Amino acid sequence: MGCIVTKAIDFLTPRLVGERFSGHAIPLEVLKDLAVLEEMVIEVAKWHYHNKHPDRKRLPRGFTDSISVKLTEINEGSAVAKLVLYVALTLLPQENQECYENARNSIINAVNAAQFNETITQHLPANLLGYFDRIGRSLRQDEAMEFNPADQARPASLNRETRKKLLRLSQERELTEEVLIRGQIPEFDQEKATFTLLLKDGQRISAAAPQQHFATIMEAFNGFFKGIKVSIQGVGRFNRMSKLQTFDSIEHLNVLDPLDVGNRLLDELGGLGDGWFNGKGSAFPKADLQWLTDVFTTFYDDSLPLPRLYPTVEGNIQAEWSTATHEISLEISLAGKSGELQIVCIEDSSSDDRLLQLDVEEDWQTLNNLLKPILGLV
């Protein structure tokens, strides 16, 4: 048997844009998206071959076995993944290699078409667009995967919006999305290993109960009438009306603290409409509540007790902590991303007042340092 000669060809350099990628690193959950690319590239290359040779029913020998797509390095510039196409030259003629290069170009062109409201199916058929159900699934609201970052005018930016456009034209009846969702567990069938999640709007979602989460599901089930809630992070399956049907997989399932910030802000206060207090008070913008949830989760010291959170008719959020010696309040301006902190000593009514800028990490550290001795953590 002769020696098989391989050639490495620079193939794709997708750039990941977003805060998570600022350290030139790619989270493992995003690497799963990149892994699907090889599968998609092969299928699109096969489509190109059959379009070029409509009279041939079979692929030539070695068409799929003689190539592989590998991640060889992560470069700077947010996080740029260098994907290399390895080709066995003795098994894959130049003509067939071009099918793979055309596949890459078709993927880039389809994403660009979605980004710039052009005709997507001019570049890829509907059945192949279904691969985007698994590519880009882990991207968050402020993130994107640019398939062609060298072209600043048309970088082929895959984000949540462009991914939805691509999937709407696919033949997939149900779509998947990474989700973080909260609710209660009113039903748990240990024999069938299934449970039901009750959402705040009354929707019930049935799902398989992973063995590793049995104890947590049981705790939440037993505490249903006490109002115990859980958070579930995993891959949700949605119908074409964007309604969650079930979970494809559950990665994390946790019982929530009764004062959980995300539950209070996003689920409870986020559900308030205009005139929520005797005709006064406006609905809180969802983006502002999400911002506060994110910064609170990121910068507030998790060894400290959580505050009680209250809405104000002026459109602010009031955070309060109480001890035997102090009353502490932080009135948070969502519009100004700032907080007026007041620490009152009950014994002598003295007050320490400060203005904190809550989009600055150092000011959160100041808050943590002020709270620790008062709340007994020093």
mmCIF file of C-alpha atoms in Angstrom:
data_model
loop_
_atom_site.group_PDB
_atom_site.id
_atom_site.type_symbol
_atom_site.label_atom_id
_atom_site.label_comp_id
_atom_site.label_asym_id
_atom_site.label_seq_id
_atom_site.Cartn_x
_atom_site.Cartn_y
_atom_site.Cartn_z
ATOM 1 C CA MET A 1 0.000 0.000 0.000
ATOM 2 C CA GLY A 2 1.402 3.395 -0.956
ATOM 3 C CA CYS A 3 1.838 6.290 1.410
ATOM 4 C CA ILE A 4 -1.148 8.643 1.610
ATOM 5 C CA VAL A 5 -0.045 12.252 1.202
ATOM 6 C CA THR A 6 -2.149 14.860 2.993
ATOM 7 C CA LYS A 7 -2.269 18.595 2.475
ATOM 8 C CA ALA A 8 -3.432 21.197 5.000
ATOM 9 C CA ILE A 9 -5.525 24.015 3.542
ATOM 10 C CA ASP A 10 -6.582 27.092 5.506
ATOM 11 C CA PHE A 11 -10.328 26.710 5.309
ATOM 12 C CA LEU A 12 -12.303 28.908 7.707
ATOM 13 C CA THR A 13 -11.421 31.424 10.410
ATOM 14 C CA PRO A 14 -14.704 32.144 12.215
ATOM 15 C CA ARG A 15 -14.451 35.009 14.667
ATOM 16 C CA LEU A 16 -16.470 34.855 17.879
ATOM 17 C CA VAL A 17 -17.708 38.237 19.023
ATOM 18 C CA GLY A 18 -18.899 38.959 22.566
ATOM 19 C CA GLU A 19 -17.770 39.463 26.138
ATOM 20 C CA ARG A 20 -17.306 35.721 26.718
ATOM 21 C CA PHE A 21 -14.643 35.612 23.997
ATOM 22 C CA SER A 22 -12.645 38.705 24.992
ATOM 23 C CA GLY A 23 -9.922 36.564 26.597
ATOM 24 C CA HIS A 24 -9.178 34.847 23.254
ATOM 25 C CA ALA A 25 -10.726 31.631 24.565
ATOM 26 C CA ILE A 26 -13.662 29.572 23.305
ATOM 27 C CA PRO A 27 -16.035 27.966 25.845
ATOM 28 C CA LEU A 28 -16.505 24.225 25.402
ATOM 29 C CA GLU A 29 -20.220 24.673 24.701
ATOM 30 C CA VAL A 30 -19.336 26.821 21.670
ATOM 31 C CA LEU A 31 -16.815 24.259 20.450
ATOM 32 C CA LYS A 32 -19.780 21.887 20.055
ATOM 33 C CA ASP A 33 -21.178 24.314 17.482
ATOM 34 C CA LEU A 34 -17.910 24.319 15.561
ATOM 35 C CA ALA A 35 -17.828 20.505 15.600
ATOM 36 C CA VAL A 36 -21.061 20.417 13.587
ATOM 37 C CA LEU A 37 -19.413 22.477 10.850
ATOM 38 C CA GLU A 38 -17.436 19.497 9.522
ATOM 39 C CA GLU A 39 -20.636 17.490 9.143
ATOM 40 C CA MET A 40 -22.361 20.386 7.392
ATOM 41 C CA VAL A 41 -19.417 21.089 5.077
ATOM 42 C CA ILE A 42 -19.367 17.441 3.911
ATOM 43 C CA GLU A 43 -23.105 17.410 3.192
ATOM 44 C CA VAL A 44 -22.972 20.729 1.316
ATOM 45 C CA ALA A 45 -19.966 19.462 -0.674
ATOM 46 C CA LYS A 46 -21.972 16.353 -1.629
ATOM 47 C CA TRP A 47 -24.812 18.635 -2.765
ATOM 48 C CA HIS A 48 -22.392 20.598 -4.962
ATOM 49 C CA TYR A 49 -21.012 17.392 -6.470
ATOM 50 C CA HIS A 50 -24.453 16.061 -7.383
ATOM 51 C CA ASN A 51 -25.429 19.428 -8.857
ATOM 52 C CA LYS A 52 -22.318 19.300 -11.027
ATOM 53 C CA HIS A 53 -22.830 15.640 -11.965
ATOM 54 C CA PRO A 54 -26.612 15.060 -12.006
ATOM 55 C CA ASP A 55 -26.159 11.834 -13.962
ATOM 56 C CA ARG A 56 -24.056 10.204 -11.230
ATOM 57 C CA LYS A 57 -25.934 8.605 -8.331
ATOM 58 C CA ARG A 58 -22.869 7.638 -6.322
ATOM 59 C CA LEU A 59 -20.083 9.738 -4.916
ATOM 60 C CA PRO A 60 -16.542 8.936 -6.074
ATOM 61 C CA ARG A 61 -14.440 6.729 -3.818
ATOM 62 C CA GLY A 62 -12.875 8.623 -0.937
ATOM 63 C CA PHE A 63 -15.061 11.725 -1.382
ATOM 64 C CA THR A 64 -16.015 11.898 2.292
ATOM 65 C CA ASP A 65 -13.348 9.713 3.913
ATOM 66 C CA SER A 66 -10.370 11.616 2.582
ATOM 67 C CA ILE A 67 -11.023 14.964 4.265
ATOM 68 C CA SER A 68 -11.290 16.262 7.794
ATOM 69 C CA VAL A 69 -11.762 19.701 9.322
ATOM 70 C CA LYS A 70 -9.642 20.391 12.403
ATOM 71 C CA LEU A 71 -9.274 23.287 14.827
ATOM 72 C CA THR A 72 -5.549 24.038 14.828
ATOM 73 C CA GLU A 73 -5.329 27.259 16.849
ATOM 74 C CA ILE A 74 -7.242 30.139 18.418
ATOM 75 C CA ASN A 75 -5.955 33.547 17.407
ATOM 76 C CA GLU A 76 -6.484 36.973 18.923
ATOM 77 C CA GLY A 77 -9.158 39.343 17.735
ATOM 78 C CA SER A 78 -11.889 38.451 20.199
ATOM 79 C CA ALA A 79 -11.515 34.680 19.601
ATOM 80 C CA VAL A 80 -10.689 33.554 16.067
ATOM 81 C CA ALA A 81 -10.826 29.803 15.453
ATOM 82 C CA LYS A 82 -8.529 28.616 12.697
ATOM 83 C CA LEU A 83 -10.133 25.650 10.926
ATOM 84 C CA VAL A 84 -7.928 23.700 8.532
ATOM 85 C CA LEU A 85 -9.099 21.290 5.832
ATOM 86 C CA TYR A 86 -6.873 18.204 5.702
ATOM 87 C CA VAL A 87 -7.042 16.502 2.305
ATOM 88 C CA ALA A 88 -5.678 13.104 1.278
ATOM 89 C CA LEU A 89 -4.332 14.054 -2.144
ATOM 90 C CA THR A 90 -4.125 10.500 -3.471
ATOM 91 C CA LEU A 91 -7.817 9.926 -2.730
ATOM 92 C CA LEU A 92 -9.407 13.292 -3.478
ATOM 93 C CA PRO A 93 -8.844 14.793 -6.941
ATOM 94 C CA GLN A 94 -8.650 18.559 -7.326
ATOM 95 C CA GLU A 95 -12.139 18.677 -8.832
ATOM 96 C CA ASN A 96 -13.652 17.136 -5.748
ATOM 97 C CA GLN A 97 -11.607 19.334 -3.441
ATOM 98 C CA GLU A 98 -13.262 22.300 -5.121
ATOM 99 C CA CYS A 99 -16.634 20.966 -3.971
ATOM 100 C CA TYR A 100 -15.514 21.506 -0.392
ATOM 101 C CA GLU A 101 -14.308 24.995 -1.122
ATOM 102 C CA ASN A 102 -17.626 25.733 -2.815
ATOM 103 C CA ALA A 103 -19.389 24.332 0.255
ATOM 104 C CA ARG A 104 -17.553 26.774 2.470
ATOM 105 C CA ASN A 105 -18.483 29.658 0.176
ATOM 106 C CA SER A 106 -22.138 28.586 0.093
ATOM 107 C CA ILE A 107 -22.321 28.578 3.888
ATOM 108 C CA ILE A 108 -20.757 32.034 4.062
ATOM 109 C CA ASN A 109 -23.067 33.353 1.344
ATOM 110 C CA ALA A 110 -26.175 31.920 3.013
ATOM 111 C CA VAL A 111 -25.329 33.580 6.329
ATOM 112 C CA ASN A 112 -24.643 36.858 4.530
ATOM 113 C CA ALA A 113 -27.997 36.553 2.770
ATOM 114 C CA ALA A 114 -29.694 36.191 6.144
ATOM 115 C CA GLN A 115 -27.755 39.154 7.523
ATOM 116 C CA PHE A 116 -28.596 41.445 4.603
ATOM 117 C CA ASN A 117 -32.146 40.210 3.867
ATOM 118 C CA GLU A 118 -31.251 38.562 0.567
ATOM 119 C CA THR A 119 -32.457 35.277 -0.928
ATOM 120 C CA ILE A 120 -31.005 32.572 1.302
ATOM 121 C CA THR A 121 -32.073 29.539 -0.759
ATOM 122 C CA GLN A 122 -30.086 30.890 -3.703
ATOM 123 C CA HIS A 123 -27.042 29.571 -1.847
ATOM 124 C CA LEU A 124 -28.282 26.558 0.142
ATOM 125 C CA PRO A 125 -31.368 24.328 -0.130
ATOM 126 C CA ALA A 126 -33.872 24.193 2.729
ATOM 127 C CA ASN A 127 -32.858 20.724 3.930
ATOM 128 C CA LEU A 128 -29.235 21.794 4.481
ATOM 129 C CA LEU A 129 -30.255 24.936 6.374
ATOM 130 C CA GLY A 130 -31.370 22.595 9.144
ATOM 131 C CA TYR A 131 -27.740 22.304 10.269
ATOM 132 C CA PHE A 132 -28.030 25.773 11.763
ATOM 133 C CA ASP A 133 -30.268 24.194 14.387
ATOM 134 C CA ARG A 134 -27.012 22.945 15.950
ATOM 135 C CA ILE A 135 -24.666 25.700 14.775
ATOM 136 C CA GLY A 136 -24.992 28.937 16.727
ATOM 137 C CA ARG A 137 -27.287 27.371 19.314
ATOM 138 C CA SER A 138 -24.995 28.394 22.179
ATOM 139 C CA LEU A 139 -24.727 32.044 21.114
ATOM 140 C CA ARG A 140 -26.174 34.531 23.574
ATOM 141 C CA GLN A 141 -28.106 37.708 22.807
ATOM 142 C CA ASP A 142 -25.041 39.954 22.389
ATOM 143 C CA GLU A 143 -22.829 37.412 20.619
ATOM 144 C CA ALA A 144 -22.077 36.471 17.030
ATOM 145 C CA MET A 145 -20.006 34.062 14.964
ATOM 146 C CA GLU A 146 -18.501 35.770 11.908
ATOM 147 C CA PHE A 147 -17.676 33.180 9.252
ATOM 148 C CA ASN A 148 -15.745 35.619 7.074
ATOM 149 C CA PRO A 149 -14.328 38.318 9.396
ATOM 150 C CA ALA A 150 -11.747 39.421 6.817
ATOM 151 C CA ASP A 151 -14.571 40.999 4.824
ATOM 152 C CA GLN A 152 -15.705 43.819 7.102
ATOM 153 C CA ALA A 153 -18.546 44.786 4.761
ATOM 154 C CA ARG A 154 -19.983 41.245 4.606
ATOM 155 C CA PRO A 155 -18.587 39.220 7.531
ATOM 156 C CA ALA A 156 -21.339 36.547 7.428
ATOM 157 C CA SER A 157 -22.401 37.214 11.000
ATOM 158 C CA LEU A 158 -24.404 34.401 12.567
ATOM 159 C CA ASN A 159 -26.302 35.624 15.625
ATOM 160 C CA ARG A 160 -29.659 34.799 17.154
ATOM 161 C CA GLU A 161 -31.534 36.881 14.592
ATOM 162 C CA THR A 162 -29.784 35.604 11.450
ATOM 163 C CA ARG A 163 -29.944 32.035 12.776
ATOM 164 C CA LYS A 164 -33.735 32.355 13.122
ATOM 165 C CA LYS A 165 -33.992 33.558 9.518
ATOM 166 C CA LEU A 166 -31.998 30.572 8.284
ATOM 167 C CA LEU A 167 -34.040 28.101 10.316
ATOM 168 C CA ARG A 168 -37.389 29.539 9.227
ATOM 169 C CA LEU A 169 -36.547 28.399 5.693
ATOM 170 C CA SER A 170 -35.322 24.968 6.770
ATOM 171 C CA GLN A 171 -37.422 21.820 6.762
ATOM 172 C CA GLU A 172 -37.119 21.423 10.542
ATOM 173 C CA ARG A 173 -40.528 21.281 12.235
ATOM 174 C CA GLU A 174 -39.033 21.829 15.681
ATOM 175 C CA LEU A 175 -36.020 23.933 16.559
ATOM 176 C CA THR A 176 -33.612 23.800 19.479
ATOM 177 C CA GLU A 177 -32.160 26.584 21.584
ATOM 178 C CA GLU A 178 -30.070 26.752 24.719
ATOM 179 C CA VAL A 179 -32.321 27.956 27.529
ATOM 180 C CA LEU A 180 -32.245 29.023 31.152
ATOM 181 C CA ILE A 181 -35.745 28.761 32.553
ATOM 182 C CA ARG A 182 -37.348 28.816 35.990
ATOM 183 C CA GLY A 183 -40.456 27.159 37.359
ATOM 184 C CA GLN A 184 -41.953 24.688 39.814
ATOM 185 C CA ILE A 185 -42.207 20.894 39.714
ATOM 186 C CA PRO A 186 -45.779 19.720 40.495
ATOM 187 C CA GLU A 187 -45.307 16.189 39.110
ATOM 188 C CA PHE A 188 -42.497 13.628 39.285
ATOM 189 C CA ASP A 189 -42.847 10.030 38.109
ATOM 190 C CA GLN A 190 -39.833 8.128 39.432
ATOM 191 C CA GLU A 191 -40.770 4.881 37.690
ATOM 192 C CA LYS A 192 -41.005 6.483 34.256
ATOM 193 C CA ALA A 193 -38.212 8.981 35.072
ATOM 194 C CA THR A 194 -40.243 11.984 33.915
ATOM 195 C CA PHE A 195 -41.273 15.254 35.533
ATOM 196 C CA THR A 196 -43.386 18.295 34.769
ATOM 197 C CA LEU A 197 -42.160 21.880 34.940
ATOM 198 C CA LEU A 198 -44.819 24.514 35.663
ATOM 199 C CA LEU A 199 -43.945 27.938 34.241
ATOM 200 C CA LYS A 200 -45.166 31.272 35.612
ATOM 201 C CA ASP A 201 -47.717 31.613 32.777
ATOM 202 C CA GLY A 202 -49.277 28.257 33.623
ATOM 203 C CA GLN A 203 -47.677 26.287 30.788
ATOM 204 C CA ARG A 204 -46.673 22.746 31.732
ATOM 205 C CA ILE A 205 -43.644 21.118 30.133
ATOM 206 C CA SER A 206 -43.041 17.372 30.416
ATOM 207 C CA ALA A 207 -39.477 16.138 30.205
ATOM 208 C CA ALA A 208 -37.239 13.192 30.960
ATOM 209 C CA ALA A 209 -35.678 13.300 34.422
ATOM 210 C CA PRO A 210 -31.921 12.666 34.217
ATOM 211 C CA GLN A 211 -30.764 10.249 36.909
ATOM 212 C CA GLN A 212 -28.122 12.661 38.194
ATOM 213 C CA HIS A 213 -30.820 15.234 38.957
ATOM 214 C CA PHE A 214 -33.289 12.912 40.721
ATOM 215 C CA ALA A 215 -32.496 14.244 44.219
ATOM 216 C CA THR A 216 -32.966 17.871 43.178
ATOM 217 C CA ILE A 217 -36.196 17.120 41.312
ATOM 218 C CA MET A 218 -37.509 15.255 44.359
ATOM 219 C CA GLU A 219 -36.636 18.168 46.660
ATOM 220 C CA ALA A 220 -38.485 20.620 44.406
ATOM 221 C CA PHE A 221 -41.444 18.252 44.003
ATOM 222 C CA ASN A 222 -41.786 17.806 47.770
ATOM 223 C CA GLY A 223 -41.586 21.584 48.219
ATOM 224 C CA PHE A 224 -44.110 22.445 45.518
ATOM 225 C CA PHE A 225 -46.762 23.759 47.930
ATOM 226 C CA LYS A 226 -44.075 25.763 49.729
ATOM 227 C CA GLY A 227 -43.370 27.621 46.497
ATOM 228 C CA ILE A 228 -39.949 26.083 45.847
ATOM 229 C CA LYS A 229 -38.688 26.873 42.355
ATOM 230 C CA VAL A 230 -35.899 25.480 40.218
ATOM 231 C CA SER A 231 -33.770 26.796 37.395
ATOM 232 C CA ILE A 232 -33.049 24.550 34.421
ATOM 233 C CA GLN A 233 -30.244 25.147 31.966
ATOM 234 C CA GLY A 234 -30.051 22.984 28.876
ATOM 235 C CA VAL A 235 -31.253 22.581 25.307
ATOM 236 C CA GLY A 236 -34.945 23.286 24.788
ATOM 237 C CA ARG A 237 -37.025 22.106 21.846
ATOM 238 C CA PHE A 238 -39.424 24.715 20.414
ATOM 239 C CA ASN A 239 -42.175 24.536 17.827
ATOM 240 C CA ARG A 240 -42.258 26.994 14.944
ATOM 241 C CA MET A 241 -44.324 29.377 17.070
ATOM 242 C CA SER A 242 -41.314 29.625 19.427
ATOM 243 C CA LYS A 243 -43.162 27.802 22.196
ATOM 244 C CA LEU A 244 -41.073 25.517 24.387
ATOM 245 C CA GLN A 245 -42.199 21.885 24.048
ATOM 246 C CA THR A 246 -39.654 19.900 26.051
ATOM 247 C CA PHE A 247 -35.931 19.593 26.778
ATOM 248 C CA ASP A 248 -33.516 17.716 24.548
ATOM 249 C CA SER A 249 -30.981 17.737 27.356
ATOM 250 C CA ILE A 250 -30.650 19.169 30.857
ATOM 251 C CA GLU A 251 -27.185 20.250 31.932
ATOM 252 C CA HIS A 252 -27.921 22.006 35.218
ATOM 253 C CA LEU A 253 -30.959 21.803 37.511
ATOM 254 C CA ASN A 254 -30.849 23.779 40.769
ATOM 255 C CA VAL A 255 -33.247 24.682 43.557
ATOM 256 C CA LEU A 256 -33.512 28.477 43.714
ATOM 257 C CA ASP A 257 -32.929 30.633 46.747
ATOM 258 C CA PRO A 258 -36.275 32.219 47.763
ATOM 259 C CA LEU A 259 -34.660 35.608 47.054
ATOM 260 C CA ASP A 260 -33.082 34.555 43.746
ATOM 261 C CA VAL A 261 -32.303 37.719 41.776
ATOM 262 C CA GLY A 262 -33.107 36.329 38.324
ATOM 263 C CA ASN A 263 -36.459 34.958 39.420
ATOM 264 C CA ARG A 264 -37.437 38.171 41.209
ATOM 265 C CA LEU A 265 -36.346 40.576 38.465
ATOM 266 C CA LEU A 266 -37.073 38.702 35.256
ATOM 267 C CA ASP A 267 -40.059 36.566 36.184
ATOM 268 C CA GLU A 268 -41.854 38.579 38.862
ATOM 269 C CA LEU A 269 -41.024 42.260 38.314
ATOM 270 C CA GLY A 270 -40.677 41.646 34.576
ATOM 271 C CA GLY A 271 -44.344 40.640 34.540
ATOM 272 C CA LEU A 272 -45.594 43.981 35.844
ATOM 273 C CA GLY A 273 -47.509 46.019 33.307
ATOM 274 C CA ASP A 274 -48.211 49.737 33.081
ATOM 275 C CA GLY A 275 -50.136 51.069 36.072
ATOM 276 C CA TRP A 276 -49.073 48.171 38.314
ATOM 277 C CA PHE A 277 -49.451 50.264 41.510
ATOM 278 C CA ASN A 278 -52.957 51.730 41.674
ATOM 279 C CA GLY A 279 -52.675 53.084 38.159
ATOM 280 C CA LYS A 280 -49.137 54.369 38.670
ATOM 281 C CA GLY A 281 -45.807 52.911 37.625
ATOM 282 C CA SER A 282 -44.655 51.818 34.185
ATOM 283 C CA ALA A 283 -43.608 48.376 33.006
ATOM 284 C CA PHE A 284 -39.899 47.737 33.431
ATOM 285 C CA PRO A 285 -37.916 47.361 30.188
ATOM 286 C CA LYS A 286 -36.856 43.720 29.844
ATOM 287 C CA ALA A 287 -33.365 44.707 28.671
ATOM 288 C CA ASP A 288 -32.811 46.802 31.824
ATOM 289 C CA LEU A 289 -33.911 43.969 34.098
ATOM 290 C CA GLN A 290 -31.643 41.569 32.205
ATOM 291 C CA TRP A 291 -28.726 43.976 32.625
ATOM 292 C CA LEU A 292 -29.292 44.238 36.371
ATOM 293 C CA THR A 293 -29.609 40.457 36.677
ATOM 294 C CA ASP A 294 -26.356 39.954 34.772
ATOM 295 C CA VAL A 295 -24.283 42.468 36.744
ATOM 296 C CA PHE A 296 -25.755 41.332 40.065
ATOM 297 C CA THR A 297 -24.965 37.701 39.272
ATOM 298 C CA THR A 298 -21.467 38.563 38.061
ATOM 299 C CA PHE A 299 -20.243 41.072 40.644
ATOM 300 C CA TYR A 300 -22.241 40.625 43.862
ATOM 301 C CA ASP A 301 -20.303 38.448 46.318
ATOM 302 C CA ASP A 302 -22.178 35.136 46.468
ATOM 303 C CA SER A 303 -21.098 34.607 50.094
ATOM 304 C CA LEU A 304 -23.331 37.527 51.077
ATOM 305 C CA PRO A 305 -27.059 37.078 51.741
ATOM 306 C CA LEU A 306 -29.306 38.186 48.903
ATOM 307 C CA PRO A 307 -31.366 41.358 49.361
ATOM 308 C CA ARG A 308 -35.094 41.728 49.030
ATOM 309 C CA LEU A 309 -35.921 43.525 45.789
ATOM 310 C CA TYR A 310 -38.872 45.896 45.380
ATOM 311 C CA PRO A 311 -40.089 47.994 42.449
ATOM 312 C CA THR A 312 -40.651 51.731 42.811
ATOM 313 C CA VAL A 313 -43.234 53.782 40.917
ATOM 314 C CA GLU A 314 -40.388 56.005 39.711
ATOM 315 C CA GLY A 315 -39.032 53.079 37.678
ATOM 316 C CA ASN A 316 -36.210 52.099 40.002
ATOM 317 C CA ILE A 317 -35.404 48.906 41.905
ATOM 318 C CA GLN A 318 -34.956 49.037 45.683
ATOM 319 C CA ALA A 319 -32.627 46.439 47.269
ATOM 320 C CA GLU A 320 -32.874 46.057 51.048
ATOM 321 C CA TRP A 321 -30.907 44.209 53.736
ATOM 322 C CA SER A 322 -31.847 44.184 57.444
ATOM 323 C CA THR A 323 -29.855 43.173 60.525
ATOM 324 C CA ALA A 324 -30.282 43.721 64.255
ATOM 325 C CA THR A 325 -27.977 46.728 64.043
ATOM 326 C CA HIS A 326 -28.418 48.204 60.549
ATOM 327 C CA GLU A 327 -30.946 48.954 57.827
ATOM 328 C CA ILE A 328 -29.383 49.023 54.361
ATOM 329 C CA SER A 329 -30.975 50.132 51.109
ATOM 330 C CA LEU A 330 -29.697 50.520 47.571
ATOM 331 C CA GLU A 331 -32.013 52.388 45.200
ATOM 332 C CA ILE A 332 -30.978 51.309 41.722
ATOM 333 C CA SER A 333 -31.548 53.551 38.716
ATOM 334 C CA LEU A 334 -31.931 51.300 35.701
ATOM 335 C CA ALA A 335 -31.654 54.249 33.342
ATOM 336 C CA GLY A 336 -28.469 55.599 34.934
ATOM 337 C CA LYS A 337 -27.001 52.200 35.864
ATOM 338 C CA SER A 338 -26.246 53.657 39.285
ATOM 339 C CA GLY A 339 -27.314 53.099 42.875
ATOM 340 C CA GLU A 340 -27.839 55.316 45.916
ATOM 341 C CA LEU A 341 -26.574 53.338 48.903
ATOM 342 C CA GLN A 342 -27.711 54.199 52.413
ATOM 343 C CA ILE A 343 -26.466 52.354 55.490
ATOM 344 C CA VAL A 344 -28.310 53.399 58.667
ATOM 345 C CA CYS A 345 -27.100 52.428 62.142
ATOM 346 C CA ILE A 346 -30.198 51.667 64.242
ATOM 347 C CA GLU A 347 -28.540 52.550 67.552
ATOM 348 C CA ASP A 348 -27.637 56.182 66.800
ATOM 349 C CA SER A 349 -29.431 56.776 63.468
ATOM 350 C CA SER A 350 -26.134 57.687 61.805
ATOM 351 C CA SER A 351 -26.048 57.180 58.054
ATOM 352 C CA ASP A 352 -23.394 56.375 55.482
ATOM 353 C CA ASP A 353 -24.608 57.524 52.045
ATOM 354 C CA ARG A 354 -22.801 56.782 48.800
ATOM 355 C CA LEU A 355 -23.436 56.881 45.064
ATOM 356 C CA LEU A 356 -22.271 53.771 43.229
ATOM 357 C CA GLN A 357 -21.876 53.310 39.502
ATOM 358 C CA LEU A 358 -23.194 49.801 38.943
ATOM 359 C CA ASP A 359 -21.712 49.305 35.502
ATOM 360 C CA VAL A 360 -18.257 49.564 37.096
ATOM 361 C CA GLU A 361 -16.824 46.431 38.746
ATOM 362 C CA GLU A 362 -14.846 48.430 41.334
ATOM 363 C CA ASP A 363 -18.050 49.963 42.732
ATOM 364 C CA TRP A 364 -19.534 46.488 43.218
ATOM 365 C CA GLN A 365 -16.386 45.594 45.138
ATOM 366 C CA THR A 366 -16.960 48.667 47.292
ATOM 367 C CA LEU A 367 -20.517 47.503 47.977
ATOM 368 C CA ASN A 368 -19.334 43.996 48.879
ATOM 369 C CA ASN A 369 -16.657 45.350 51.230
ATOM 370 C CA LEU A 370 -19.146 47.638 52.995
ATOM 371 C CA LEU A 371 -21.705 44.847 53.461
ATOM 372 C CA LYS A 372 -19.404 42.107 54.735
ATOM 373 C CA PRO A 373 -18.661 43.455 58.257
ATOM 374 C CA ILE A 374 -22.275 44.520 58.763
ATOM 375 C CA LEU A 375 -23.694 41.173 57.644
ATOM 376 C CA GLY A 376 -21.201 39.264 59.779
ATOM 377 C CA LEU A 377 -18.878 37.887 57.088
ATOM 378 C CA VAL A 378 -15.618 39.420 58.353
#
